[in-house]
Amino acid sequence: MNQTALLFCLLSGLYLALPLLAGLDTMKDANNLSAAVSLPAHAVEDPHSYANPGDVRVRHLDLECEVLFDQKTLKGTAVLSIERVSQDKHAPLILDTRNLNIATVETSPDGARYTAATFTVGSVDKFLGAPLTIPLPETVTRVRIKYSTNPTASGVQWLEPSQTAGKKDPFVFTQSQAIHARSWIPLQDTPQVRVTYTARVHTPRHLLAVMSAENDPRTPRDGDYRFRMQQPIPSYLIALAVGDLSFRPLGRRTGVYAEPSVADFFLNETATTEKMVRATEKLYGPYRWGRYDLLVLPPSFPFGGMENPRLTFATPTVLAGDKSLVALVAHELAHSWSGNLVTNATWSDFWLNEGFTVYLERRILETVYGREREEMEAVLGLRALDEDLATLDDPDEILHVDLKGRDPDAGFTQVPYEKGALFLRHLEETFGRTRFDRFLRSYFDHFAFQSITTADFVDYLKKNLLDRDSKLAARVPVDEWINKPGIPSNAPKPTSPAFSRVEGEAQRWLRNEIPASKISAAKWTTHEWLHFLNSLPKDLDRKKMEELDQAFHLTGSGNSEIAFQWLLMSIRNRYEPAYPRLEEFLTSIGRRKFIKPLYEELAKTPEGKERALAIYRRARPTYHPIAVTSIDEVLKWNNP
Ligand SMILES: [Zn+2]
């Protein structure tokens, strides 16, 4: 995620790696399709799932679900097509659930006749939820589960009309990564298990449902929507959103879903999307998912973006108005290769998703916007990594991180993202771009539609790059990169001449050689602004803060990235004129990347903590459960 919709799936056959079969509606066909791709022969241990995919594997899901806004409940029927993969003919099916009300479980040998089955829900673990164990007679191939979600389901956010742009209709969306799919569908919630799926979703008639699947943008609004995902995907990529949504096309196979009142603005921000898809295809091979669309969510979305296949979910806080935040779109698009096509088998391998994606994101930006722009992103990324490394414990600085007994959301630091990307850049600089590009492209082809471990990657890297040139390979300490804390001393060092000029301006102003109004910032991009603010000393007196604010109206900035950085400085330096804006920011945006550091900074002083608690009391009901979990911890919140 971080760092990433749906239509008339014209299924441009050219772009599908999988054979297109006619009439894929039936499960039989879907099963044929998933059988057509290579699947890992064995299961790996996943500390974040109860499932037993080494014995019984779910291959396909048929979901039917009713969206009940008044009860904040999804009422569902999940039909799981299963396959026994081990010799143990008595192994039960073990699924992951969290906070689900299981009504009935039935089993069937053929999908036509169902008989009631016994089942047990085990004890609840704080992070994992509870296992649902279903004994399976040998001949069973389908399991049908009727269930409903709880209003506090960790993967489902219900929004009141007041929390939307249009203010008239409610909105609901899911966020399944990392292990929240189990809070709205009972399934094997481990990324090593891939399923194809179909869904039928019932909503109020005037609202539109969209999913991480084939969607028809011309579908009539009648409250009855059907979807299918023909490529096998991990459970964390199953996604649903329902609201007053309209669609705007961007290109032949790209478009934007958004609330009608913000759709046009977003259209302008993302105008280069089609160009970015083409740039990525040129580098890493065909886009294999048919359409690439974006869904703009209301501001409480806790992430920048979520790479749900075919339909990136995105925060509206990317609406900077100057296209400077297209990096987010590049990131989520890149996941169509790194993450969605080749997937981490467990959350300890998360860097395979995110490190590769940040690397790809920068390559896309370089192709579309040039090297200077790309290097600004790289410098900012390295700075963010350094800041994290300064506070993290050694074990958390390791790419192949151990997350046993912990919430996998705790692994969401800069390490898998930026350290992972730096490692790939090191390989690129050592072996040369041509060779490394060829390697990466073959990597995506080789592991397409598979979930792999860090060991699988290292093995492939050795055979296909390192062992072919031992002299160059000696310069890249692979084990240190993957299994040791910190950054190897010979790691790449991105530099940006544009940033050096910005630093020069900052120094001149700090030494009082020029007033703030004479800082030559007229053509600065968001990145240059962020770098400028970042290069200022942590302590800045009231006069300096005021001077900057008067010259550049930073308190009033509508650019979320700049506003965030300025508000952080304002808390640090007790710059009171920015406090009303701080309160407005924290009560209108739920993106964790912004709100968590602001609450952390506030919590450093007693008066700040008091202010933080007062704001949080109002804002908490509007935040996503994932953000709430984070901020509760920051503020030691136990006030019901
Ligand atoms: Zn990402």
XYZ file of C-alpha atoms and ligand atoms in Angstrom:
641
model
C 0.000 0.000 0.000
C 1.075 3.527 0.308
C 1.747 3.824 -0.951
C -2.605 2.435 -4.488
C -11.093 1.117 -10.678
C -13.239 -0.464 -12.665
C -15.210 -0.514 -15.863
C -16.224 -1.957 -18.940
C -13.608 -4.514 -18.772
C -12.664 -4.462 -22.371
C -10.269 -7.168 -21.296
C -7.785 -6.222 -23.890
C -6.671 -9.742 -24.430
C -3.263 -8.432 -25.363
C -2.641 -7.383 -21.839
C -3.773 -10.488 -20.094
C -1.094 -12.984 -19.385
C -3.637 -15.648 -18.682
C -5.574 -17.420 -21.362
C -8.974 -15.902 -21.743
C -11.676 -18.421 -21.417
C -15.151 -17.835 -22.681
C -17.962 -17.672 -20.150
C -15.871 -17.443 -17.028
C -18.900 -17.022 -14.838
C -18.904 -20.538 -13.622
C -16.686 -21.639 -10.856
C -15.458 -24.548 -12.879
C -13.936 -22.198 -15.396
C -12.487 -20.040 -12.702
C -10.851 -23.097 -11.222
C -9.407 -24.025 -14.568
C -7.974 -20.571 -14.796
C -6.300 -20.674 -11.425
C -4.957 -24.104 -12.221
C -3.379 -22.614 -15.335
C -0.883 -20.615 -13.304
C 1.915 -22.241 -11.399
C 1.384 -22.491 -7.680
C 3.909 -23.046 -4.931
C 4.210 -26.703 -4.075
C 4.288 -26.279 -0.335
C 2.896 -24.023 2.338
C 5.147 -21.780 4.401
C 4.670 -21.023 8.068
C 2.719 -17.796 8.551
C 2.576 -16.572 12.153
C -0.388 -14.354 11.252
C -2.802 -17.012 10.103
C -4.492 -20.052 11.603
C -5.059 -21.525 8.159
C -3.651 -24.893 7.045
C -3.040 -24.369 3.304
C -0.505 -27.199 3.373
C -3.429 -29.598 3.854
C -6.451 -27.896 2.353
C -6.301 -24.882 0.056
C -9.082 -22.492 -0.901
C -8.909 -21.836 -4.671
C -11.976 -19.727 -5.338
C -14.501 -17.602 -3.485
C -18.096 -16.818 -4.455
C -19.295 -14.033 -2.220
C -22.791 -12.641 -1.901
C -23.242 -9.767 0.452
C -25.830 -7.291 1.586
C -24.638 -3.856 2.665
C -26.790 -2.758 5.620
C -25.869 0.854 6.383
C -28.394 1.247 9.202
C -26.859 -1.701 11.074
C -23.280 -1.043 9.951
C -23.204 -4.667 8.924
C -22.269 -6.767 5.922
C -24.474 -9.838 5.769
C -22.733 -12.420 3.661
C -22.628 -15.878 2.164
C -19.171 -17.116 1.248
C -18.836 -20.245 -0.885
C -15.267 -21.540 -0.808
C -14.033 -23.994 -3.436
C -11.358 -26.104 -1.826
C -8.706 -28.559 -2.820
C -6.974 -31.106 -0.636
C -3.259 -30.753 -1.209
C -1.820 -33.173 1.373
C -2.171 -36.897 1.930
C -4.026 -36.253 5.176
C -7.586 -37.083 4.141
C -8.921 -36.181 7.577
C -7.495 -32.685 7.810
C -10.202 -30.119 8.583
C -10.501 -26.738 6.863
C -9.194 -24.018 9.169
C -10.143 -20.433 8.315
C -9.263 -17.067 9.807
C -12.007 -14.924 11.299
C -12.119 -11.848 13.470
C -15.247 -10.699 15.182
C -17.553 -12.457 12.678
C -20.933 -13.891 13.571
C -21.016 -17.300 11.923
C -24.636 -18.393 11.372
C -24.352 -21.675 9.468
C -21.725 -23.796 7.770
C -22.608 -26.330 5.073
C -20.480 -28.603 2.946
C -21.034 -30.033 -0.501
C -19.335 -32.616 -2.725
C -20.378 -30.843 -5.922
C -21.759 -27.390 -5.181
C -25.328 -28.500 -5.793
C -26.322 -30.369 -2.652
C -25.334 -28.869 0.691
C -25.610 -30.474 4.101
C -25.201 -28.793 7.467
C -21.729 -29.149 8.943
C -20.409 -28.799 12.453
C -17.880 -26.081 13.158
C -15.983 -24.585 16.059
C -14.737 -21.055 16.610
C -11.584 -21.115 18.731
C -10.429 -18.644 21.336
C -9.682 -15.086 20.305
C -6.132 -13.771 19.918
C -5.680 -10.006 20.173
C -3.947 -9.751 16.781
C -5.103 -12.828 14.910
C -8.785 -13.155 15.747
C -10.149 -16.685 16.039
C -9.802 -19.856 13.965
C -12.938 -21.331 12.405
C -12.448 -25.097 12.140
C -14.685 -27.152 9.853
C -14.310 -30.953 9.722
C -14.321 -32.115 6.107
C -15.547 -35.431 4.755
C -13.126 -36.589 2.076
C -15.423 -35.860 -0.879
C -16.216 -32.235 0.004
C -15.182 -29.646 -2.575
C -17.280 -26.666 -1.473
C -17.999 -25.051 1.860
C -20.817 -22.507 2.258
C -20.730 -20.132 5.208
C -23.496 -17.696 6.156
C -22.268 -14.935 8.418
C -22.432 -11.273 9.308
C -19.832 -8.690 10.307
C -19.695 -6.676 13.481
C -20.121 -2.857 13.286
C -16.574 -2.526 14.662
C -15.008 -4.883 12.082
C -11.359 -3.850 11.806
C -11.355 -3.977 7.997
C -14.598 -2.095 7.336
C -15.165 1.605 7.826
C -18.689 2.967 7.899
C -18.965 6.687 7.260
C -21.855 8.958 8.097
C -23.023 11.291 5.299
C -21.298 14.148 7.168
C -17.939 12.408 6.665
C -18.250 12.434 2.868
C -17.672 15.195 0.343
C -21.307 15.173 -0.772
C -22.746 15.091 2.807
C -25.923 13.345 1.574
C -25.216 9.613 1.551
C -23.323 7.180 3.744
C -20.169 5.494 2.500
C -18.444 2.245 3.358
C -15.069 0.864 2.331
C -12.861 -2.061 3.271
C -9.129 -2.185 3.927
C -7.989 -5.806 4.074
C -4.214 -5.426 4.300
C -2.558 -6.700 6.372
C -4.846 -9.176 8.153
C -8.242 -7.478 8.103
C -9.940 -9.459 5.311
C -10.842 -11.969 8.025
C -12.971 -9.309 9.729
C -15.392 -9.260 6.770
C -14.943 -12.633 5.019
C -14.106 -16.000 6.611
C -11.144 -17.286 4.588
C -7.508 -18.387 4.623
C -6.181 -14.937 5.364
C -2.534 -15.466 4.486
C -0.905 -13.893 1.419
C 0.492 -17.258 0.320
C -3.042 -18.397 -0.585
C -4.378 -16.904 -3.817
C -7.989 -17.117 -4.903
C -10.094 -16.077 -7.848
C -13.463 -14.625 -6.864
C -16.903 -13.565 -7.913
C -19.170 -11.340 -5.878
C -22.739 -10.117 -5.897
C -23.338 -7.071 -3.732
C -26.718 -5.642 -2.708
C -26.813 -1.965 -1.734
C -29.341 0.861 -1.472
C -30.556 1.430 -5.045
C -29.017 4.853 -5.664
C -25.497 3.967 -4.482
C -22.742 2.314 -6.488
C -20.614 -0.640 -5.352
C -17.094 -1.164 -6.716
C -14.592 -3.935 -6.019
C -11.012 -5.005 -6.737
C -12.322 -6.907 -9.736
C -13.861 -6.354 -13.151
C -16.325 -3.520 -12.846
C -18.559 -2.069 -15.511
C -18.616 1.740 -15.185
C -21.779 1.877 -17.268
C -23.615 -0.475 -14.970
C -27.093 0.846 -14.101
C -27.529 1.934 -10.516
C -30.004 -0.594 -9.231
C -28.495 -1.782 -5.970
C -27.494 -5.156 -7.421
C -23.876 -5.386 -8.600
C -21.792 -8.286 -9.850
C -18.036 -8.656 -9.989
C -15.429 -11.189 -10.959
C -11.697 -11.395 -10.466
C -10.244 -13.969 -12.803
C -6.645 -13.745 -11.698
C -5.764 -15.450 -8.414
C -5.052 -12.819 -5.743
C -4.177 -12.958 -2.041
C -6.970 -12.206 0.442
C -5.531 -8.830 1.452
C -6.354 -7.540 -2.039
C -10.085 -8.271 -1.840
C -11.766 -4.895 -1.512
C -15.202 -3.296 -1.623
C -16.478 0.285 -1.502
C -20.031 1.605 -1.695
C -21.140 5.216 -1.950
C -22.395 7.966 -4.201
C -19.700 7.467 -6.835
C -19.336 8.747 -10.343
C -16.860 7.665 -12.993
C -14.610 9.750 -15.270
C -12.455 8.113 -17.951
C -8.774 9.108 -18.120
C -7.605 6.939 -21.004
C -8.304 3.800 -22.935
C -8.075 1.559 -19.873
C -7.808 4.062 -17.009
C -10.304 6.166 -15.108
C -11.320 7.661 -11.775
C -14.210 6.879 -9.441
C -14.969 9.599 -6.931
C -17.797 11.387 -5.244
C -19.343 13.609 -7.930
C -18.315 16.887 -6.270
C -14.566 16.091 -6.320
C -14.332 13.936 -9.438
C -13.239 16.674 -11.854
C -10.476 17.930 -9.604
C -9.028 14.478 -9.242
C -9.269 13.931 -12.967
C -6.810 16.767 -13.496
C -4.431 15.506 -10.797
C -4.184 12.075 -12.347
C -4.103 13.009 -16.013
C -0.735 11.280 -16.517
C -1.941 7.880 -15.299
C -2.238 6.325 -18.752
C 1.249 7.579 -19.588
C 2.583 5.982 -16.419
C 0.976 2.624 -17.254
C 2.698 2.687 -20.630
C 6.041 3.661 -19.088
C 5.842 0.780 -16.613
C 4.913 -1.734 -19.301
C 7.945 -0.698 -21.289
C 10.186 -1.391 -18.326
C 8.644 -4.465 -16.732
C 6.313 -6.132 -19.191
C 2.576 -6.008 -19.888
C 0.033 -4.748 -17.385
C -1.835 -7.990 -16.719
C -5.004 -6.837 -15.006
C -7.123 -5.344 -17.797
C -8.165 -1.917 -16.496
C -6.337 0.359 -14.072
C -8.714 2.700 -12.288
C -8.525 4.859 -9.187
C -11.100 5.251 -6.454
C -10.860 8.466 -4.424
C -12.054 7.813 -0.898
C -13.293 10.239 1.742
C -10.526 11.844 3.856
C -10.669 9.315 6.709
C -8.889 6.705 4.585
C -5.920 5.799 6.809
C -3.341 5.341 4.044
C -2.075 7.246 1.043
C -3.255 4.508 -1.228
C -4.051 0.829 -1.310
C -3.122 -1.175 -4.371
C -6.331 -3.162 -4.711
C -5.985 -4.796 -8.125
C -7.688 -3.004 -11.022
C -8.892 -0.371 -8.569
C -6.397 1.591 -6.465
C -7.999 3.103 -3.371
C -6.552 6.591 -2.819
C -6.693 9.309 -0.207
C -8.116 12.664 -1.324
C -5.141 14.285 0.432
C -3.186 13.818 -2.784
C -5.201 16.691 -4.182
C -2.388 19.182 -3.933
C -3.530 20.902 -7.071
C -0.097 20.903 -8.705
C 0.248 17.243 -9.714
C 3.233 17.016 -7.411
C 1.821 14.051 -5.585
C 1.514 11.731 -8.555
C 4.219 9.681 -6.848
C 1.384 8.055 -4.973
C -0.311 6.966 -8.184
C 3.045 5.741 -9.525
C 3.489 3.729 -6.337
C 0.096 2.055 -6.378
C 0.368 1.383 -10.103
C 3.802 -0.205 -9.590
C 2.162 -2.650 -7.177
C 0.396 -4.160 -10.208
C 3.786 -5.805 -10.778
C 5.453 -5.863 -7.361
C 2.972 -7.062 -4.753
C -0.113 -7.957 -6.744
C 1.592 -10.027 -9.450
C 4.523 -11.255 -7.329
C 3.374 -11.255 -3.721
C 5.037 -11.571 -0.328
C 4.214 -15.028 1.066
C 4.145 -13.745 4.662
C 4.252 -10.271 6.249
C 7.910 -10.854 7.188
C 8.572 -10.738 3.444
C 6.695 -7.426 3.141
C 9.814 -5.719 1.739
C 9.390 -7.830 -1.409
C 6.146 -5.908 -1.948
C 7.166 -2.456 -0.793
C 10.897 -2.182 -1.483
C 10.355 -3.308 -5.067
C 7.397 -0.961 -5.388
C 9.288 2.108 -4.190
C 12.094 1.229 -6.596
C 9.610 0.842 -9.483
C 7.766 4.013 -8.466
C 10.994 6.023 -8.805
C 11.760 4.466 -12.182
C 8.269 5.400 -13.407
C 8.687 8.966 -12.143
C 12.067 9.224 -13.806
C 10.613 8.076 -17.124
C 7.642 10.447 -17.001
C 9.081 13.463 -15.106
C 12.863 13.162 -15.438
C 15.823 12.217 -13.257
C 15.915 15.422 -11.203
C 12.389 14.886 -9.963
C 13.145 11.235 -9.213
C 16.238 12.128 -7.217
C 14.265 14.560 -5.072
C 11.955 11.695 -4.139
C 14.950 9.471 -3.424
C 16.615 12.040 -1.163
C 13.389 12.615 0.769
C 12.927 8.845 1.048
C 16.413 8.327 2.423
C 15.883 11.104 4.944
C 12.664 9.464 6.146
C 14.508 6.152 6.430
C 17.330 7.731 8.436
C 14.780 9.262 10.799
C 13.174 5.861 11.355
C 16.520 4.125 11.806
C 17.384 6.637 14.526
C 14.475 5.415 16.647
C 13.964 1.749 15.720
C 15.385 -1.210 17.639
C 17.892 -3.341 15.727
C 15.503 -6.223 14.926
C 13.063 -3.801 13.284
C 15.797 -2.448 10.996
C 16.064 -5.823 9.258
C 14.420 -6.238 5.847
C 13.397 -9.829 6.529
C 11.811 -8.774 9.808
C 10.536 -11.136 12.488
C 6.902 -10.249 13.267
C 5.965 -13.344 15.255
C 3.555 -12.528 18.078
C 3.071 -8.979 16.807
C 0.516 -7.064 14.809
C 1.821 -7.091 11.219
C 0.708 -3.465 10.909
C 3.705 -2.799 13.215
C 5.970 -3.695 10.281
C 4.814 -0.594 8.403
C 7.992 1.452 8.956
C 10.222 3.008 6.274
C 12.502 -0.045 6.406
C 10.645 -2.367 3.992
C 9.954 0.620 1.703
C 13.097 2.731 1.558
C 15.762 0.278 2.672
C 14.303 -2.267 0.273
C 14.391 0.258 -2.590
C 17.948 1.258 -1.728
C 19.037 -2.380 -1.888
C 17.593 -2.713 -5.394
C 19.223 0.555 -6.411
C 22.509 -0.848 -5.158
C 22.026 -3.884 -7.398
C 21.120 -1.629 -10.327
C 24.163 0.616 -9.885
C 26.467 -2.367 -9.468
C 25.281 -4.483 -12.387
C 24.208 -1.627 -14.634
C 20.720 -0.616 -15.590
C 20.412 -2.767 -18.704
C 21.263 -5.979 -16.916
C 19.251 -5.185 -13.835
C 16.174 -4.214 -15.858
C 16.398 -7.501 -17.733
C 16.704 -9.336 -14.428
C 13.678 -7.605 -12.896
C 11.520 -8.189 -15.921
C 12.332 -11.892 -15.901
C 11.673 -11.979 -12.153
C 8.141 -10.665 -12.671
C 7.518 -13.152 -15.483
C 8.966 -16.065 -13.553
C 6.959 -15.513 -10.362
C 3.807 -14.028 -11.929
C 0.680 -14.797 -9.854
C 2.755 -16.475 -7.139
C 3.427 -15.633 -3.520
C 7.089 -15.975 -2.612
C 9.399 -15.774 0.400
C 12.589 -13.775 0.832
C 14.505 -17.057 0.391
C 12.795 -17.638 -2.975
C 13.930 -14.179 -4.086
C 17.519 -14.633 -2.891
C 17.701 -17.968 -4.646
C 16.476 -16.433 -7.893
C 18.808 -13.448 -7.496
C 21.821 -15.713 -7.052
C 21.055 -17.884 -10.054
C 20.064 -15.102 -12.419
C 22.288 -12.180 -11.475
C 24.924 -12.717 -8.785
C 26.364 -16.051 -9.894
C 26.773 -14.774 -13.430
C 29.314 -12.158 -12.382
C 31.001 -13.002 -9.089
C 33.297 -9.968 -9.296
C 30.393 -7.537 -9.300
C 28.408 -9.689 -6.860
C 31.210 -9.303 -4.307
C 30.387 -5.595 -4.071
C 26.829 -6.197 -2.841
C 26.600 -7.587 0.705
C 23.264 -9.340 0.150
C 23.111 -11.006 3.566
C 23.868 -7.715 5.299
C 21.157 -5.938 3.301
C 18.521 -8.547 4.102
C 19.373 -9.907 7.514
C 21.263 -7.164 9.379
C 20.164 -3.853 10.906
C 21.240 -0.484 9.483
C 22.434 0.269 5.957
C 25.641 -1.165 4.401
C 28.411 1.425 4.208
C 28.647 1.244 0.410
C 24.923 1.887 -0.117
C 23.929 4.333 -2.877
C 23.667 7.981 -1.907
C 21.038 9.861 -3.911
C 21.772 13.556 -4.378
C 19.731 16.427 -5.745
C 21.259 19.669 -7.053
C 17.821 21.276 -6.764
C 17.816 20.487 -3.062
C 21.307 21.949 -2.661
C 19.974 25.233 -4.052
C 17.073 25.088 -1.595
C 19.495 24.533 1.293
C 21.462 27.568 0.122
C 18.345 29.739 0.311
C 17.535 28.400 3.772
C 21.021 29.258 5.000
C 20.898 32.790 3.591
C 17.609 33.425 5.321
C 18.754 31.891 8.613
C 21.873 34.088 8.557
C 19.561 37.087 7.988
C 21.181 37.871 4.631
C 17.747 37.987 3.000
C 14.216 38.377 4.373
C 11.777 35.476 3.897
C 9.990 37.438 1.184
C 13.182 37.345 -0.930
C 13.627 33.569 -0.784
C 13.380 32.486 -4.412
C 10.626 29.952 -3.911
C 8.336 30.952 -6.761
C 9.001 27.822 -8.787
C 9.454 25.359 -5.966
C 7.689 22.039 -6.174
C 6.147 20.326 -3.143
C 9.403 18.385 -2.771
C 11.519 21.503 -2.668
C 9.194 23.014 -0.095
C 9.395 19.900 2.047
C 13.163 19.902 1.785
C 13.315 23.587 2.699
C 11.195 23.114 5.815
C 13.144 19.981 6.698
C 16.478 21.775 6.434
C 15.537 24.403 9.003
C 16.723 23.880 12.598
C 14.273 22.090 14.892
C 14.033 25.193 17.091
C 12.903 28.319 15.322
C 11.923 31.465 17.216
C 8.520 33.086 17.013
C 9.791 35.889 14.790
C 11.185 33.498 12.200
C 8.025 31.379 12.182
C 5.901 34.498 11.743
C 8.102 35.821 8.954
C 7.832 32.574 7.000
C 4.113 32.359 7.528
C 3.559 35.926 6.374
C 5.684 35.456 3.274
C 4.264 32.097 2.183
C 0.941 31.606 4.050
C 2.038 28.192 5.235
C -0.636 27.920 7.924
C -3.235 28.228 5.193
C -1.546 25.847 2.738
C -4.013 23.538 1.024
C -1.210 21.126 0.159
C -1.468 18.365 2.772
C 2.235 17.484 2.646
C 3.367 21.071 3.189
C 0.641 21.792 5.746
C 1.669 18.670 7.675
C 5.342 19.671 7.812
C 4.489 23.224 8.843
C 2.092 22.079 11.555
C 4.735 19.740 12.937
C 7.140 22.692 13.170
C 4.391 24.799 14.711
C 3.839 22.304 17.525
C 7.578 22.023 18.136
C 7.989 25.786 18.332
C 4.651 26.528 20.040
C 3.544 28.734 17.184
C 0.006 29.423 18.342
C -1.369 31.146 15.213
C -1.267 27.722 13.530
C -3.236 25.911 16.254
C -6.733 26.422 14.808
C -5.456 25.032 11.500
C -3.854 22.118 13.363
C -7.187 21.298 14.934
C -8.965 21.557 11.597
C -6.338 19.338 9.948
C -6.556 16.637 12.608
C -10.339 16.575 12.576
C -10.723 16.486 8.793
C -8.006 14.050 7.675
C -7.460 10.472 8.840
C -4.337 9.577 6.897
C -2.067 7.905 9.432
C 1.143 9.181 7.872
C 0.057 12.724 8.793
C -1.926 12.402 11.987
C 0.300 10.003 13.932
C 3.446 12.197 13.934
C 1.364 15.261 14.845
C -0.171 13.517 17.861
C 3.271 12.189 18.798
C 4.744 15.672 18.693
C 1.867 17.089 20.747
C 2.215 14.314 23.332
C 5.786 15.398 24.123
C 4.665 18.178 26.492
C 1.917 18.174 29.158
C -0.004 21.083 27.562
C 0.420 19.532 24.131
C -0.891 16.215 25.393
C -3.935 17.942 26.851
C -4.581 19.652 23.529
C -4.083 16.359 21.705
C -6.595 14.561 23.926
C -9.175 17.315 23.447
C -8.820 17.124 19.658
C -8.711 13.331 19.627
C -11.911 13.055 21.642
C -13.711 14.774 18.753
C -11.757 13.231 15.910
C -11.575 9.612 17.067
C -15.088 8.606 15.923
C -14.228 9.827 12.413
C -10.942 7.906 12.096
C -10.511 4.466 10.562
C -10.070 1.577 13.068
C -6.474 1.123 11.852
C -5.647 4.760 12.599
C -7.500 4.568 15.924
C -5.338 1.625 17.020
C -2.196 3.654 16.292
C -3.315 6.896 17.938
C -4.790 5.121 20.988
C -1.296 3.837 21.615
C 0.364 7.217 21.112
C -1.989 8.934 23.565
C -2.435 5.941 25.913
C -6.143 6.331 25.266
C -8.397 4.198 27.420
C -11.286 6.579 27.648
C -14.311 4.778 26.198
Zn 2.961 0.108 -1.244
